[in-house]
GROMACS .gro file of N, CA and C in nm:
model
  384
    1MET      N    1   2.749   2.456   6.269
    1MET     CA    2   2.710   2.591   6.219
    1MET      C    3   2.808   2.569   6.015
    2SER      N    4   2.894   2.469   5.982
    2SER     CA    5   2.867   2.447   5.861
    2SER      C    6   2.839   2.362   5.805
    3PHE      N    7   2.729   2.305   5.907
    3PHE     CA    8   2.605   2.247   5.804
    3PHE      C    9   2.541   2.301   5.794
    4PHE      N   10   2.436   2.385   5.836
    4PHE     CA   11   2.322   2.543   5.838
    4PHE      C   12   2.459   2.561   5.728
    5GLN      N   13   2.546   2.616   5.699
    5GLN     CA   14   2.571   2.732   5.586
    5GLN      C   15   2.577   2.597   5.472
    6ASN      N   16   2.618   2.486   5.474
    6ASN     CA   17   2.635   2.466   5.393
    6ASN      C   18   2.451   2.362   5.329
    7PHE      N   19   2.396   2.361   5.412
    7PHE     CA   20   2.233   2.346   5.365
    7PHE      C   21   2.144   2.464   5.325
    8TRP      N   22   2.186   2.609   5.354
    8TRP     CA   23   2.137   2.666   5.314
    8TRP      C   24   2.206   2.710   5.196
    9GLU      N   25   2.370   2.683   5.125
    9GLU     CA   26   2.410   2.707   5.033
    9GLU      C   27   2.346   2.586   4.917
   10PHE      N   28   2.358   2.472   4.983
   10PHE     CA   29   2.240   2.389   4.849
   10PHE      C   30   2.100   2.404   4.823
   11LEU      N   31   2.043   2.475   4.919
   11LEU     CA   32   1.888   2.525   4.868
   11LEU      C   33   1.936   2.622   4.766
   12TRP      N   34   2.033   2.707   4.795
   12TRP     CA   35   2.038   2.762   4.682
   12TRP      C   36   2.110   2.744   4.530
   13TRP      N   37   2.189   2.622   4.564
   13TRP     CA   38   2.196   2.611   4.426
   13TRP      C   39   2.106   2.513   4.362
   14MET      N   40   1.968   2.468   4.396
   14MET     CA   41   1.913   2.376   4.402
   14MET      C   42   1.789   2.522   4.334
   15PHE      N   43   1.778   2.599   4.382
   15PHE     CA   44   1.691   2.737   4.384
   15PHE      C   45   1.689   2.753   4.209
   16ILE      N   46   1.827   2.784   4.209
   16ILE     CA   47   1.860   2.834   4.102
   16ILE      C   48   1.876   2.742   3.986
   17PHE      N   49   1.954   2.618   4.010
   17PHE     CA   50   1.912   2.503   3.847
   17PHE      C   51   1.789   2.525   3.816
   18TYR      N   52   1.654   2.513   3.958
   18TYR     CA   53   1.497   2.516   3.897
   18TYR      C   54   1.492   2.672   3.808
   19ALA      N   55   1.519   2.749   3.824
   19ALA     CA   56   1.493   2.884   3.778
   19ALA      C   57   1.582   2.875   3.640
   20PHE      N   58   1.715   2.831   3.642
   20PHE     CA   59   1.747   2.797   3.499
   20PHE      C   60   1.673   2.755   3.406
   21PHE      N   61   1.628   2.629   3.498
   21PHE     CA   62   1.593   2.467   3.428
   21PHE      C   63   1.425   2.537   3.318
   22ALA      N   64   1.342   2.605   3.452
   22ALA     CA   65   1.192   2.711   3.394
   22ALA      C   66   1.241   2.830   3.332
   23PHE      N   67   1.305   2.866   3.366
   23PHE     CA   68   1.317   3.018   3.193
   23PHE      C   69   1.404   2.952   3.060
   24LEU      N   70   1.467   2.786   3.046
   24LEU     CA   71   1.475   2.701   2.916
   24LEU      C   72   1.356   2.717   2.946
   25TRP      N   73   1.296   2.686   2.985
   25TRP     CA   74   1.161   2.598   2.911
   25TRP      C   75   1.068   2.661   2.878
   26ALA      N   76   1.050   2.829   2.909
   26ALA     CA   77   0.938   2.903   2.878
   26ALA      C   78   0.988   2.947   2.738
   27LEU      N   79   1.132   3.022   2.779
   27LEU     CA   80   1.214   3.035   2.579
   27LEU      C   81   1.175   2.925   2.524
   28PHE      N   82   1.184   2.768   2.559
   28PHE     CA   83   1.181   2.686   2.429
   28PHE      C   84   1.020   2.670   2.373
   29MET      N   85   0.953   2.758   2.476
   29MET     CA   86   0.819   2.702   2.483
   29MET      C   87   0.742   2.834   2.401
   30VAL      N   88   0.834   2.948   2.416
   30VAL     CA   89   0.807   3.069   2.331
   30VAL      C   90   0.811   3.000   2.206
   31ILE      N   91   0.938   3.015   2.179
   31ILE     CA   92   1.016   3.051   2.041
   31ILE      C   93   0.938   2.899   1.947
   32GLY      N   94   0.926   2.792   2.039
   32GLY     CA   95   0.879   2.681   1.984
   32GLY      C   96   0.627   2.788   1.874
   33ASP      N   97   0.624   2.852   2.020
   33ASP     CA   98   0.509   2.924   1.968
   33ASP      C   99   0.541   3.012   1.883
   34LEU      N  100   0.640   3.126   1.863
   34LEU     CA  101   0.712   3.206   1.721
   34LEU      C  102   0.677   3.135   1.603
   35PHE      N  103   0.727   2.993   1.631
   35PHE     CA  104   0.710   2.944   1.523
   35PHE      C  105   0.560   2.864   1.471
   36ARG      N  106   0.470   2.817   1.582
   36ARG     CA  107   0.397   2.769   1.546
   36ARG      C  108   0.233   2.899   1.462
   37ASP      N  109   0.233   3.010   1.528
   37ASP     CA  110   0.160   3.116   1.514
   37ASP      C  111   0.195   3.159   1.322
   38HIS      N  112   0.157   3.141   1.299
   38HIS     CA  113   0.047   3.106   1.131
   38HIS      C  114   0.046   3.285   1.103
   39GLU      N  115   0.012   3.366   1.213
   39GLU     CA  116  -0.073   3.427   1.194
   39GLU      C  117   0.016   3.583   1.205
   40LEU      N  118   0.098   3.556   1.316
   40LEU     CA  119   0.198   3.615   1.302
   40LEU      C  120   0.265   3.659   1.178
   41SER      N  121   0.359   3.720   1.121
   41SER     CA  122   0.435   3.774   1.007
   41SER      C  123   0.551   3.803   1.003
   42GLY      N  124   0.651   3.738   0.942
   42GLY     CA  125   0.777   3.688   0.957
   42GLY      C  126   0.895   3.762   1.043
   43TRP      N  127   0.890   3.908   0.990
   43TRP     CA  128   0.913   4.017   1.058
   43TRP      C  129   0.897   4.007   1.147
   44TRP      N  130   0.812   4.042   1.244
   44TRP     CA  131   0.795   4.045   1.383
   44TRP      C  132   0.776   3.940   1.451
   45LYS      N  133   0.770   3.761   1.429
   45LYS     CA  134   0.892   3.662   1.415
   45LYS      C  135   1.073   3.705   1.411
   46VAL      N  136   1.109   3.786   1.316
   46VAL     CA  137   1.236   3.772   1.379
   46VAL      C  138   1.245   3.885   1.477
   47VAL      N  139   1.170   3.994   1.516
   47VAL     CA  140   1.212   4.077   1.635
   47VAL      C  141   1.152   4.031   1.730
   48TRP      N  142   1.070   3.979   1.747
   48TRP     CA  143   1.060   3.867   1.864
   48TRP      C  144   1.183   3.788   1.935
   49ILE      N  145   1.257   3.730   1.792
   49ILE     CA  146   1.367   3.670   1.856
   49ILE      C  147   1.481   3.720   1.862
   50LEU      N  148   1.504   3.858   1.824
   50LEU     CA  149   1.609   3.871   1.827
   50LEU      C  150   1.613   4.009   1.994
   51PHE      N  151   1.486   3.989   2.019
   51PHE     CA  152   1.502   4.028   2.180
   51PHE      C  153   1.541   3.991   2.258
   52LEU      N  154   1.466   3.830   2.221
   52LEU     CA  155   1.503   3.697   2.280
   52LEU      C  156   1.584   3.726   2.319
   53VAL      N  157   1.689   3.685   2.220
   53VAL     CA  158   1.906   3.687   2.181
   53VAL      C  159   1.924   3.853   2.285
   54PHE      N  160   1.841   3.896   2.340
   54PHE     CA  161   1.920   3.980   2.342
   54PHE      C  162   1.898   4.077   2.480
   55VAL      N  163   1.780   4.042   2.520
   55VAL     CA  164   1.774   4.004   2.552
   55VAL      C  165   1.597   3.969   2.627
   56PRO      N  166   1.655   3.840   2.637
   56PRO     CA  167   1.592   3.706   2.717
   56PRO      C  168   1.495   3.722   2.804
   57LEU      N  169   1.519   3.724   2.941
   57LEU     CA  170   1.396   3.742   3.046
   57LEU      C  171   1.313   3.804   3.023
   58LEU      N  172   1.334   3.931   3.059
   58LEU     CA  173   1.208   3.986   2.968
   58LEU      C  174   1.125   4.041   2.865
   59SER      N  175   1.229   3.965   2.770
   59SER     CA  176   1.170   3.970   2.644
   59SER      C  177   1.065   3.783   2.665
   60VAL      N  178   1.064   3.654   2.714
   60VAL     CA  179   0.987   3.574   2.794
   60VAL      C  180   0.889   3.621   2.827
   61LEU      N  181   0.927   3.714   2.890
   61LEU     CA  182   0.818   3.753   3.025
   61LEU      C  183   0.720   3.827   3.005
   62THR      N  184   0.727   3.921   2.842
   62THR     CA  185   0.706   3.994   2.781
   62THR      C  186   0.579   3.906   2.696
   63TYR      N  187   0.657   3.831   2.674
   63TYR     CA  188   0.614   3.725   2.510
   63TYR      C  189   0.475   3.766   2.579
   64MET      N  190   0.463   3.639   2.674
   64MET     CA  191   0.395   3.584   2.818
   64MET      C  192   0.264   3.661   2.786
   65VAL      N  193   0.291   3.768   2.861
   65VAL     CA  194   0.155   3.819   2.929
   65VAL      C  195   0.135   3.909   2.741
   66ALA      N  196   0.229   3.943   2.688
   66ALA     CA  197   0.117   4.003   2.530
   66ALA      C  198   0.069   3.842   2.512
   67ARG      N  199   0.133   3.696   2.480
   67ARG     CA  200   0.023   3.716   2.363
   67ARG      C  201   0.015   3.529   2.424
   68GLY      N  202   0.000   3.538   2.546
   68GLY     CA  203  -0.018   3.407   2.703
   68GLY      C  204  -0.134   3.340   2.657
   69LYS      N  205  -0.211   3.415   2.575
   69LYS     CA  206  -0.371   3.365   2.570
   69LYS      C  207  -0.368   3.279   2.429
   70GLY      N  208  -0.305   3.335   2.337
   70GLY     CA  209  -0.278   3.275   2.215
   70GLY      C  210  -0.194   3.165   2.188
   71MET      N  211  -0.083   3.161   2.277
   71MET     CA  212   0.006   3.081   2.266
   71MET      C  213  -0.098   2.948   2.403
   72ALA      N  214  -0.134   2.981   2.525
   72ALA     CA  215  -0.265   2.843   2.541
   72ALA      C  216  -0.309   2.787   2.425
   73GLN      N  217  -0.360   2.907   2.371
   73GLN     CA  218  -0.523   2.828   2.232
   73GLN      C  219  -0.405   2.751   2.149
   74ARG      N  220  -0.321   2.813   2.083
   74ARG     CA  221  -0.178   2.711   1.942
   74ARG      C  222  -0.147   2.555   2.029
   75SER      N  223  -0.173   2.641   2.136
   75SER     CA  224  -0.118   2.455   2.211
   75SER      C  225  -0.145   2.387   2.197
   76MET      N  226  -0.267   2.440   2.248
   76MET     CA  227  -0.408   2.329   2.305
   76MET      C  228  -0.480   2.272   2.154
   77GLU      N  229  -0.476   2.345   2.021
   77GLU     CA  230  -0.593   2.270   1.890
   77GLU      C  231  -0.377   2.194   1.859
   78ALA      N  232  -0.254   2.260   1.859
   78ALA     CA  233  -0.196   2.163   1.835
   78ALA      C  234  -0.187   2.004   1.877
   79ALA      N  235  -0.237   2.044   2.007
   79ALA     CA  236  -0.286   1.928   2.079
   79ALA      C  237  -0.386   1.787   2.046
   80ARG      N  238  -0.463   1.881   1.987
   80ARG     CA  239  -0.596   1.859   1.946
   80ARG      C  240  -0.568   1.751   1.774
   81LYS      N  241  -0.495   1.810   1.707
   81LYS     CA  242  -0.470   1.738   1.614
   81LYS      C  243  -0.416   1.697   1.618
   82SER      N  244  -0.313   1.685   1.665
   82SER     CA  245  -0.209   1.558   1.710
   82SER      C  246  -0.296   1.448   1.753
   83ARG      N  247  -0.356   1.474   1.842
   83ARG     CA  248  -0.414   1.330   1.863
   83ARG      C  249  -0.556   1.281   1.742
   84ALA      N  250  -0.615   1.389   1.733
   84ALA     CA  251  -0.655   1.320   1.547
   84ALA      C  252  -0.570   1.242   1.458
   85GLU      N  253  -0.480   1.365   1.499
   85GLU     CA  254  -0.389   1.243   1.392
   85GLU      C  255  -0.348   1.115   1.413
   86THR      N  256  -0.324   1.089   1.535
   86THR     CA  257  -0.269   1.029   1.651
   86THR      C  258  -0.453   0.848   1.643
   87ASP      N  259  -0.548   0.935   1.640
   87ASP     CA  260  -0.619   0.835   1.631
   87ASP      C  261  -0.649   0.774   1.538
   88GLU      N  262  -0.663   0.867   1.428
   88GLU     CA  263  -0.707   0.772   1.304
   88GLU      C  264  -0.609   0.691   1.220
   89TYR      N  265  -0.458   0.738   1.233
   89TYR     CA  266  -0.365   0.630   1.248
   89TYR      C  267  -0.368   0.506   1.323
   90ILE      N  268  -0.470   0.524   1.438
   90ILE     CA  269  -0.470   0.419   1.502
   90ILE      C  270  -0.567   0.274   1.455
   91ARG      N  271  -0.700   0.381   1.408
   91ARG     CA  272  -0.811   0.329   1.323
   91ARG      C  273  -0.764   0.255   1.222
   92GLN      N  274  -0.659   0.372   1.137
   92GLN     CA  275  -0.652   0.278   1.005
   92GLN      C  276  -0.548   0.115   1.023
   93ALA      N  277  -0.422   0.170   1.088
   93ALA     CA  278  -0.393   0.053   1.109
   93ALA      C  279  -0.469  -0.088   1.138
   94ALA      N  280  -0.548  -0.044   1.288
   94ALA     CA  281  -0.609  -0.199   1.313
   94ALA      C  282  -0.776  -0.252   1.196
   95SER      N  283  -0.767  -0.215   1.184
   95SER     CA  284  -0.885  -0.279   1.146
   95SER      C  285  -0.846  -0.282   0.956
   96ALA      N  286  -0.885  -0.396   0.960
   96ALA     CA  287  -0.848  -0.379   0.781
   96ALA      C  288  -0.992  -0.420   0.754
   97SER      N  289  -0.998  -0.389   0.648
   97SER     CA  290  -1.122  -0.320   0.502
   97SER      C  291  -1.192  -0.535   0.518
   98PRO      N  292  -1.353  -0.534   0.499
   98PRO     CA  293  -1.402  -0.690   0.506
   98PRO      C  294  -1.354  -0.737   0.436
   99THR      N  295  -1.283  -0.675   0.323
   99THR     CA  296  -1.261  -0.735   0.184
   99THR      C  297  -1.187  -0.850   0.205
  100GLU      N  298  -1.038  -0.777   0.301
  100GLU     CA  299  -0.941  -0.840   0.335
  100GLU      C  300  -0.985  -0.869   0.445
  101GLU      N  301  -1.051  -0.905   0.520
  101GLU     CA  302  -1.124  -1.004   0.643
  101GLU      C  303  -1.136  -1.154   0.580
  102ILE      N  304  -1.226  -1.091   0.456
  102ILE     CA  305  -1.291  -1.204   0.457
  102ILE      C  306  -1.187  -1.312   0.358
  103ALA      N  307  -1.064  -1.238   0.293
  103ALA     CA  308  -1.023  -1.332   0.190
  103ALA      C  309  -0.952  -1.379   0.294
  104LYS      N  310  -0.799  -1.262   0.392
  104LYS     CA  311  -0.723  -1.401   0.471
  104LYS      C  312  -0.884  -1.542   0.541
  105ALA      N  313  -0.939  -1.485   0.619
  105ALA     CA  314  -1.065  -1.624   0.610
  105ALA      C  315  -1.066  -1.702   0.538
  106LYS      N  316  -1.091  -1.654   0.345
  106LYS     CA  317  -1.101  -1.743   0.257
  106LYS      C  318  -0.947  -1.870   0.235
  107SER      N  319  -0.821  -1.771   0.259
  107SER     CA  320  -0.686  -1.843   0.214
  107SER      C  321  -0.669  -1.947   0.332
  108LEU      N  322  -0.745  -1.945   0.446
  108LEU     CA  323  -0.749  -2.012   0.593
  108LEU      C  324  -0.821  -2.132   0.519
  109MET      N  325  -0.910  -2.110   0.514
  109MET     CA  326  -1.031  -2.267   0.443
  109MET      C  327  -0.961  -2.340   0.361
  110ASP      N  328  -0.949  -2.255   0.261
  110ASP     CA  329  -0.857  -2.333   0.131
  110ASP      C  330  -0.735  -2.379   0.145
  111ALA      N  331  -0.617  -2.305   0.267
  111ALA     CA  332  -0.548  -2.429   0.299
  111ALA      C  333  -0.580  -2.537   0.430
  112GLY      N  334  -0.719  -2.528   0.410
  112GLY     CA  335  -0.787  -2.624   0.616
  112GLY      C  336  -0.749  -2.582   0.717
  113THR      N  337  -0.684  -2.536   0.756
  113THR     CA  338  -0.673  -2.440   0.871
  113THR      C  339  -0.813  -2.419   0.911
  114ILE      N  340  -0.929  -2.386   0.868
  114ILE     CA  341  -1.084  -2.361   0.953
  114ILE      C  342  -1.164  -2.442   0.835
  115THR      N  343  -1.270  -2.482   0.898
  115THR     CA  344  -1.336  -2.547   0.860
  115THR      C  345  -1.447  -2.421   0.774
  116PRO      N  346  -1.600  -2.450   0.719
  116PRO     CA  347  -1.615  -2.374   0.602
  116PRO      C  348  -1.705  -2.354   0.726
  117GLU      N  349  -1.799  -2.344   0.791
  117GLU     CA  350  -1.837  -2.296   0.914
  117GLU      C  351  -1.788  -2.180   0.933
  118GLU      N  352  -1.643  -2.203   1.022
  118GLU     CA  353  -1.594  -2.113   1.075
  118GLU      C  354  -1.555  -1.969   0.958
  119PHE      N  355  -1.605  -2.046   0.898
  119PHE     CA  356  -1.532  -1.949   0.773
  119PHE      C  357  -1.662  -1.843   0.737
  120ASN      N  358  -1.828  -1.912   0.760
  120ASN     CA  359  -1.878  -1.876   0.728
  120ASN      C  360  -1.920  -1.757   0.872
  121ARG      N  361  -1.918  -1.782   1.013
  121ARG     CA  362  -1.892  -1.744   1.103
  121ARG      C  363  -1.815  -1.583   1.129
  122ILE      N  364  -1.645  -1.645   1.104
  122ILE     CA  365  -1.600  -1.514   1.065
  122ILE      C  366  -1.680  -1.374   0.916
  123LYS      N  367  -1.696  -1.471   0.808
  123LYS     CA  368  -1.812  -1.363   0.699
  123LYS      C  369  -1.887  -1.308   0.780
  124SER      N  370  -2.007  -1.349   0.897
  124SER     CA  371  -2.108  -1.311   0.897
  124SER      C  372  -2.059  -1.164   1.031
  125LYS      N  373  -1.924  -1.200   1.095
  125LYS     CA  374  -1.918  -1.112   1.216
  125LYS      C  375  -1.862  -1.043   1.074
  126VAL      N  376  -1.843  -1.039   0.983
  126VAL     CA  377  -1.697  -0.927   0.943
  126VAL      C  378  -1.821  -0.788   0.852
  127VAL      N  379  -1.911  -0.890   0.817
  127VAL     CA  380  -2.000  -0.824   0.744
  127VAL      C  381  -2.094  -0.718   0.827
  128VAL      N  382  -2.137  -0.738   0.959
  128VAL     CA  383  -2.234  -0.705   0.979
  128VAL      C  384  -2.087  -0.570   1.111
   0.00000   0.00000   0.00000
């Protein structure tokens, strides 16, 4: 009987642990969405924060019901913007300009590292 009591107690504590972290995750998502929303005035943000401080569970649930659709849209827009910025940075960092490529190839040819034929081949690849 002791094993089953410990087993159910263990399951109960696992559930409590999971519920606590799920609540914290939702709370931080709501707080993040409040600061991400540029349409909501500062006073409404203060009201939501006060409710989150004094009545946290009810406030999180109310916020998700009342503003959940907008919350998802703002989250998707932030992800889209972040991805576009990352892609642009990768494109910018990964590719040098054609002028830089030709200048590098010219310096390699002048140093004797590559032949003039290799220089012309690199130059034709970069120009196209």
